[in-house]
Amino acid sequence: MTSNSNPPVNALVEQLSRSKRIDAWLYDSSNGTTAARTPRIIMSASSYQLAMDHHRAIIRLVEQDMWGSALALLRPCVEAYTWGAWLHHYAKDKQLDLILTHRFTRNLDGMLRDLDKIKFFDSSIAKDTEGMRRNLHGFTHGGILHMQWRFKDGEVRPGYPPEVVADGLRIADVHGYLALQGVVALAEDQEKAAALHAKVYDIFEWRPPT
């Protein structure tokens, strides 16, 4: 994927480059992190790791111009992170036992509502992400969003808006970072968590709050 005279495409190329740098930073920062090997921590760490893997896969799919498949992976990326947080901070021991024997599961909306109950975020994550989740469901399940962007100039071919793909990369970047912080929380390494937070604005090229 290369830049051209189209501003949205150029913005996507810049975002892709930024996402690749973020991905490298996430994996480099996660190396050497250790935590206790309890079922809760192992299950949560596995979910966080999956979220980071999905983040990397989304980047590589965008690089290969497989934008529809990249968007389809966004919900699994978000959901994997959410599983990690839910398992670590909310799930009851009995629920863990039932999950391990394939007798219990929880959907994304339910896990977010559970995390709201313990005020895991400053505001309601279930309400704040409601609109985004509707689109993610559509991307994953191959609904009208894909159909409308695969018919262009009288032909069936991909025509996804570059700005939508760039937004998807940003969503994946954030959840990759949240997953990394989740891994560090499992290790109870508050010093590392603070060091990562201190770098995040530079790495993501965000404007610090005033």
mmCIF file of C-alpha atoms in Angstrom:
data_model
loop_
_atom_site.group_PDB
_atom_site.id
_atom_site.type_symbol
_atom_site.label_atom_id
_atom_site.label_comp_id
_atom_site.label_asym_id
_atom_site.label_seq_id
_atom_site.Cartn_x
_atom_site.Cartn_y
_atom_site.Cartn_z
ATOM 1 C CA MET A 1 0.000 0.000 0.000
ATOM 2 C CA THR A 2 1.511 3.337 -1.078
ATOM 3 C CA SER A 3 0.575 6.992 -0.801
ATOM 4 C CA ASN A 4 -0.843 8.928 -3.743
ATOM 5 C CA SER A 5 -2.652 12.190 -4.485
ATOM 6 C CA ASN A 6 -5.775 11.077 -2.578
ATOM 7 C CA PRO A 7 -5.778 12.718 0.906
ATOM 8 C CA PRO A 8 -7.829 9.941 2.620
ATOM 9 C CA VAL A 9 -5.471 7.313 1.202
ATOM 10 C CA ASN A 10 -2.447 9.297 2.351
ATOM 11 C CA ALA A 11 -3.978 9.613 5.816
ATOM 12 C CA LEU A 12 -4.478 5.840 5.874
ATOM 13 C CA VAL A 13 -0.867 5.260 4.827
ATOM 14 C CA GLU A 14 0.265 7.492 7.712
ATOM 15 C CA GLN A 15 -2.021 5.667 10.157
ATOM 16 C CA LEU A 16 -0.771 2.294 8.955
ATOM 17 C CA SER A 17 2.819 3.380 9.555
ATOM 18 C CA ARG A 18 1.866 4.604 13.037
ATOM 19 C CA SER A 19 0.026 1.349 13.811
ATOM 20 C CA LYS A 20 3.081 -0.692 12.805
ATOM 21 C CA ARG A 21 5.241 1.308 15.199
ATOM 22 C CA ILE A 22 2.655 0.856 17.957
ATOM 23 C CA ASP A 23 2.526 -2.893 17.304
ATOM 24 C CA ALA A 24 6.305 -3.224 17.607
ATOM 25 C CA TRP A 25 6.257 -1.198 20.838
ATOM 26 C CA LEU A 26 3.467 -3.318 22.318
ATOM 27 C CA TYR A 27 5.255 -6.609 21.736
ATOM 28 C CA ASP A 28 8.624 -5.254 22.825
ATOM 29 C CA SER A 29 7.051 -3.895 26.017
ATOM 30 C CA SER A 30 5.297 -7.180 26.803
ATOM 31 C CA ASN A 31 8.480 -9.268 26.632
ATOM 32 C CA GLY A 32 9.703 -10.524 29.973
ATOM 33 C CA THR A 33 6.442 -9.850 31.819
ATOM 34 C CA THR A 34 5.682 -12.629 34.297
ATOM 35 C CA ALA A 35 2.762 -13.290 36.622
ATOM 36 C CA ALA A 36 1.435 -15.994 38.904
ATOM 37 C CA ARG A 37 0.136 -19.083 37.084
ATOM 38 C CA THR A 38 -3.378 -19.287 38.458
ATOM 39 C CA PRO A 39 -6.293 -20.273 36.189
ATOM 40 C CA ARG A 40 -7.677 -16.731 36.321
ATOM 41 C CA ILE A 41 -4.384 -15.146 35.314
ATOM 42 C CA ILE A 42 -3.621 -17.715 32.598
ATOM 43 C CA MET A 43 -7.078 -17.315 31.055
ATOM 44 C CA SER A 44 -6.925 -13.542 31.216
ATOM 45 C CA ALA A 45 -3.374 -13.365 29.841
ATOM 46 C CA SER A 46 -4.358 -15.648 26.959
ATOM 47 C CA SER A 47 -7.208 -13.292 26.060
ATOM 48 C CA TYR A 48 -4.983 -10.220 26.213
ATOM 49 C CA GLN A 49 -2.387 -11.940 24.049
ATOM 50 C CA LEU A 50 -5.085 -12.841 21.513
ATOM 51 C CA ALA A 51 -6.171 -9.188 21.351
ATOM 52 C CA MET A 52 -2.582 -8.171 20.580
ATOM 53 C CA ASP A 53 -2.322 -10.880 17.925
ATOM 54 C CA HIS A 54 -5.563 -9.675 16.311
ATOM 55 C CA HIS A 55 -4.153 -6.133 16.334
ATOM 56 C CA ARG A 56 -1.068 -7.323 14.452
ATOM 57 C CA ALA A 57 -3.181 -9.365 12.020
ATOM 58 C CA ILE A 58 -5.390 -6.343 11.245
ATOM 59 C CA ILE A 59 -2.294 -4.312 10.383
ATOM 60 C CA ARG A 60 -0.992 -7.013 8.058
ATOM 61 C CA LEU A 61 -4.356 -7.383 6.335
ATOM 62 C CA VAL A 62 -4.480 -3.634 5.701
ATOM 63 C CA GLU A 63 -0.951 -3.818 4.280
ATOM 64 C CA GLN A 64 -2.180 -6.463 1.819
ATOM 65 C CA ASP A 65 -5.189 -4.291 0.834
ATOM 66 C CA MET A 66 -7.574 -6.841 2.386
ATOM 67 C CA TRP A 67 -9.532 -4.098 4.076
ATOM 68 C CA GLY A 68 -12.795 -5.994 4.519
ATOM 69 C CA SER A 69 -11.061 -8.815 6.349
ATOM 70 C CA ALA A 70 -9.198 -6.299 8.516
ATOM 71 C CA LEU A 71 -12.501 -4.681 9.527
ATOM 72 C CA ALA A 72 -14.004 -8.119 10.197
ATOM 73 C CA LEU A 73 -11.289 -8.747 12.815
ATOM 74 C CA LEU A 74 -12.037 -5.585 14.781
ATOM 75 C CA ARG A 75 -14.790 -7.057 16.914
ATOM 76 C CA PRO A 76 -12.703 -10.170 17.811
ATOM 77 C CA CYS A 77 -9.875 -7.804 18.824
ATOM 78 C CA VAL A 78 -12.170 -5.760 21.059
ATOM 79 C CA GLU A 79 -13.846 -8.879 22.411
ATOM 80 C CA ALA A 80 -10.547 -10.610 23.232
ATOM 81 C CA TYR A 81 -9.439 -7.597 25.263
ATOM 82 C CA THR A 82 -12.804 -7.453 27.000
ATOM 83 C CA TRP A 83 -12.589 -11.145 27.887
ATOM 84 C CA GLY A 84 -9.211 -10.496 29.478
ATOM 85 C CA ALA A 85 -10.495 -7.623 31.581
ATOM 86 C CA TRP A 86 -13.692 -9.467 32.536
ATOM 87 C CA LEU A 87 -11.813 -12.619 33.561
ATOM 88 C CA HIS A 88 -9.295 -10.672 35.623
ATOM 89 C CA HIS A 89 -11.558 -8.171 37.329
ATOM 90 C CA TYR A 90 -15.100 -9.525 37.386
ATOM 91 C CA ALA A 91 -15.518 -13.272 36.823
ATOM 92 C CA LYS A 92 -16.413 -15.320 39.893
ATOM 93 C CA ASP A 93 -14.405 -18.433 40.710
ATOM 94 C CA LYS A 94 -17.418 -20.623 39.921
ATOM 95 C CA GLN A 95 -17.709 -18.977 36.497
ATOM 96 C CA LEU A 96 -14.062 -19.724 35.809
ATOM 97 C CA ASP A 97 -14.649 -23.381 36.631
ATOM 98 C CA LEU A 98 -17.673 -23.496 34.321
ATOM 99 C CA ILE A 99 -15.746 -21.826 31.487
ATOM 100 C CA LEU A 100 -12.954 -24.370 31.806
ATOM 101 C CA THR A 101 -15.493 -27.184 31.366
ATOM 102 C CA HIS A 102 -17.261 -25.439 28.440
ATOM 103 C CA ARG A 103 -20.447 -24.871 30.450
ATOM 104 C CA PHE A 104 -20.471 -21.059 30.584
ATOM 105 C CA THR A 105 -19.782 -18.142 28.282
ATOM 106 C CA ARG A 106 -20.530 -14.415 28.204
ATOM 107 C CA ASN A 107 -21.146 -12.199 25.209
ATOM 108 C CA LEU A 108 -19.433 -8.870 24.579
ATOM 109 C CA ASP A 109 -22.373 -6.696 25.628
ATOM 110 C CA GLY A 110 -22.822 -8.658 28.843
ATOM 111 C CA MET A 111 -19.146 -8.425 29.771
ATOM 112 C CA LEU A 112 -19.145 -4.666 29.235
ATOM 113 C CA ARG A 113 -22.222 -4.279 31.443
ATOM 114 C CA ASP A 114 -20.487 -6.364 34.116
ATOM 115 C CA LEU A 115 -17.399 -4.147 33.961
ATOM 116 C CA ASP A 116 -19.637 -1.097 34.314
ATOM 117 C CA LYS A 117 -21.027 -2.590 37.533
ATOM 118 C CA ILE A 118 -17.581 -2.412 39.128
ATOM 119 C CA LYS A 119 -16.862 0.995 37.507
ATOM 120 C CA PHE A 120 -13.872 -0.426 35.656
ATOM 121 C CA PHE A 121 -13.755 2.715 33.495
ATOM 122 C CA ASP A 122 -14.496 6.306 34.498
ATOM 123 C CA SER A 123 -17.696 6.300 32.429
ATOM 124 C CA SER A 124 -20.021 3.597 31.121
ATOM 125 C CA ILE A 125 -18.060 1.597 28.538
ATOM 126 C CA ALA A 126 -21.265 -0.168 27.459
ATOM 127 C CA LYS A 127 -22.957 3.144 26.626
ATOM 128 C CA ASP A 128 -19.858 4.872 25.238
ATOM 129 C CA THR A 129 -19.155 2.091 22.728
ATOM 130 C CA GLU A 130 -22.735 1.235 21.768
ATOM 131 C CA GLY A 131 -22.587 2.784 18.303
ATOM 132 C CA MET A 132 -19.142 1.420 17.579
ATOM 133 C CA ARG A 133 -20.194 -2.086 18.580
ATOM 134 C CA ARG A 134 -23.138 -2.033 16.167
ATOM 135 C CA ASN A 135 -20.729 -1.386 13.307
ATOM 136 C CA LEU A 136 -18.263 -3.989 14.555
ATOM 137 C CA HIS A 137 -20.998 -6.621 14.635
ATOM 138 C CA GLY A 138 -21.834 -5.779 11.024
ATOM 139 C CA PHE A 139 -18.188 -5.935 9.939
ATOM 140 C CA THR A 140 -17.678 -9.331 11.551
ATOM 141 C CA HIS A 141 -20.883 -10.953 10.351
ATOM 142 C CA GLY A 142 -20.683 -9.747 6.758
ATOM 143 C CA GLY A 143 -23.768 -7.565 6.663
ATOM 144 C CA ILE A 144 -24.890 -4.547 4.684
ATOM 145 C CA LEU A 145 -21.735 -2.551 5.490
ATOM 146 C CA HIS A 146 -19.656 -4.966 3.443
ATOM 147 C CA MET A 147 -22.243 -5.210 0.671
ATOM 148 C CA GLN A 148 -22.455 -1.458 0.188
ATOM 149 C CA TRP A 149 -18.673 -1.146 -0.067
ATOM 150 C CA ARG A 150 -18.251 -4.047 -2.474
ATOM 151 C CA PHE A 151 -20.308 -2.618 -5.316
ATOM 152 C CA LYS A 152 -18.502 0.176 -7.090
ATOM 153 C CA ASP A 153 -18.873 1.634 -10.599
ATOM 154 C CA GLY A 154 -21.289 -1.116 -11.560
ATOM 155 C CA GLU A 155 -18.965 -3.920 -10.465
ATOM 156 C CA VAL A 156 -18.674 -6.143 -7.424
ATOM 157 C CA ARG A 157 -15.238 -5.252 -6.050
ATOM 158 C CA PRO A 158 -13.863 -3.814 -2.807
ATOM 159 C CA GLY A 159 -14.390 -0.087 -2.372
ATOM 160 C CA TYR A 160 -13.954 0.492 1.348
ATOM 161 C CA PRO A 161 -13.471 4.143 2.371
ATOM 162 C CA PRO A 162 -9.843 4.675 3.484
ATOM 163 C CA GLU A 163 -11.001 6.788 6.417
ATOM 164 C CA VAL A 164 -13.096 3.880 7.746
ATOM 165 C CA VAL A 165 -10.077 1.587 7.581
ATOM 166 C CA ALA A 166 -7.917 4.213 9.303
ATOM 167 C CA ASP A 167 -10.506 4.471 12.090
ATOM 168 C CA GLY A 168 -10.436 0.683 12.364
ATOM 169 C CA LEU A 169 -6.672 0.747 12.825
ATOM 170 C CA ARG A 170 -7.039 3.340 15.580
ATOM 171 C CA ILE A 171 -9.609 1.180 17.382
ATOM 172 C CA ALA A 172 -7.288 -1.822 17.131
ATOM 173 C CA ASP A 173 -4.316 0.251 18.347
ATOM 174 C CA VAL A 174 -6.188 1.348 21.471
ATOM 175 C CA HIS A 175 -7.310 -2.173 22.325
ATOM 176 C CA GLY A 176 -3.829 -3.538 21.708
ATOM 177 C CA TYR A 177 -2.527 -0.996 24.214
ATOM 178 C CA LEU A 178 -5.278 -1.773 26.712
ATOM 179 C CA ALA A 179 -4.378 -5.450 26.383
ATOM 180 C CA LEU A 180 -0.734 -4.669 27.131
ATOM 181 C CA GLN A 181 -1.738 -2.717 30.229
ATOM 182 C CA GLY A 182 -3.924 -5.679 31.180
ATOM 183 C CA VAL A 183 -0.930 -8.007 30.985
ATOM 184 C CA VAL A 184 1.107 -5.629 33.142
ATOM 185 C CA ALA A 185 -1.757 -5.460 35.667
ATOM 186 C CA LEU A 186 -1.732 -9.260 35.888
ATOM 187 C CA ALA A 187 1.937 -9.008 36.810
ATOM 188 C CA GLU A 188 1.075 -6.318 39.396
ATOM 189 C CA ASP A 189 3.882 -4.172 37.973
ATOM 190 C CA GLN A 190 2.668 -0.660 38.732
ATOM 191 C CA GLU A 191 6.024 0.893 37.855
ATOM 192 C CA LYS A 192 5.912 -0.550 34.340
ATOM 193 C CA ALA A 193 2.271 0.467 33.931
ATOM 194 C CA ALA A 194 3.178 4.073 34.793
ATOM 195 C CA ALA A 195 6.169 4.016 32.427
ATOM 196 C CA LEU A 196 3.986 2.782 29.561
ATOM 197 C CA HIS A 197 1.353 5.420 30.279
ATOM 198 C CA ALA A 198 4.040 8.112 30.224
ATOM 199 C CA LYS A 199 5.034 7.087 26.686
ATOM 200 C CA VAL A 200 1.611 6.462 25.186
ATOM 201 C CA TYR A 201 0.982 10.023 23.982
ATOM 202 C CA ASP A 202 4.247 10.105 22.048
ATOM 203 C CA ILE A 203 3.836 6.577 20.656
ATOM 204 C CA PHE A 204 0.259 7.197 19.516
ATOM 205 C CA GLU A 205 1.020 10.815 18.494
ATOM 206 C CA TRP A 206 -1.813 12.045 20.684
ATOM 207 C CA ARG A 207 -2.077 15.519 22.135
ATOM 208 C CA PRO A 208 -1.672 15.314 25.937
ATOM 209 C CA PRO A 209 -4.621 16.578 27.988
ATOM 210 C CA THR A 210 -4.265 20.121 29.271
#
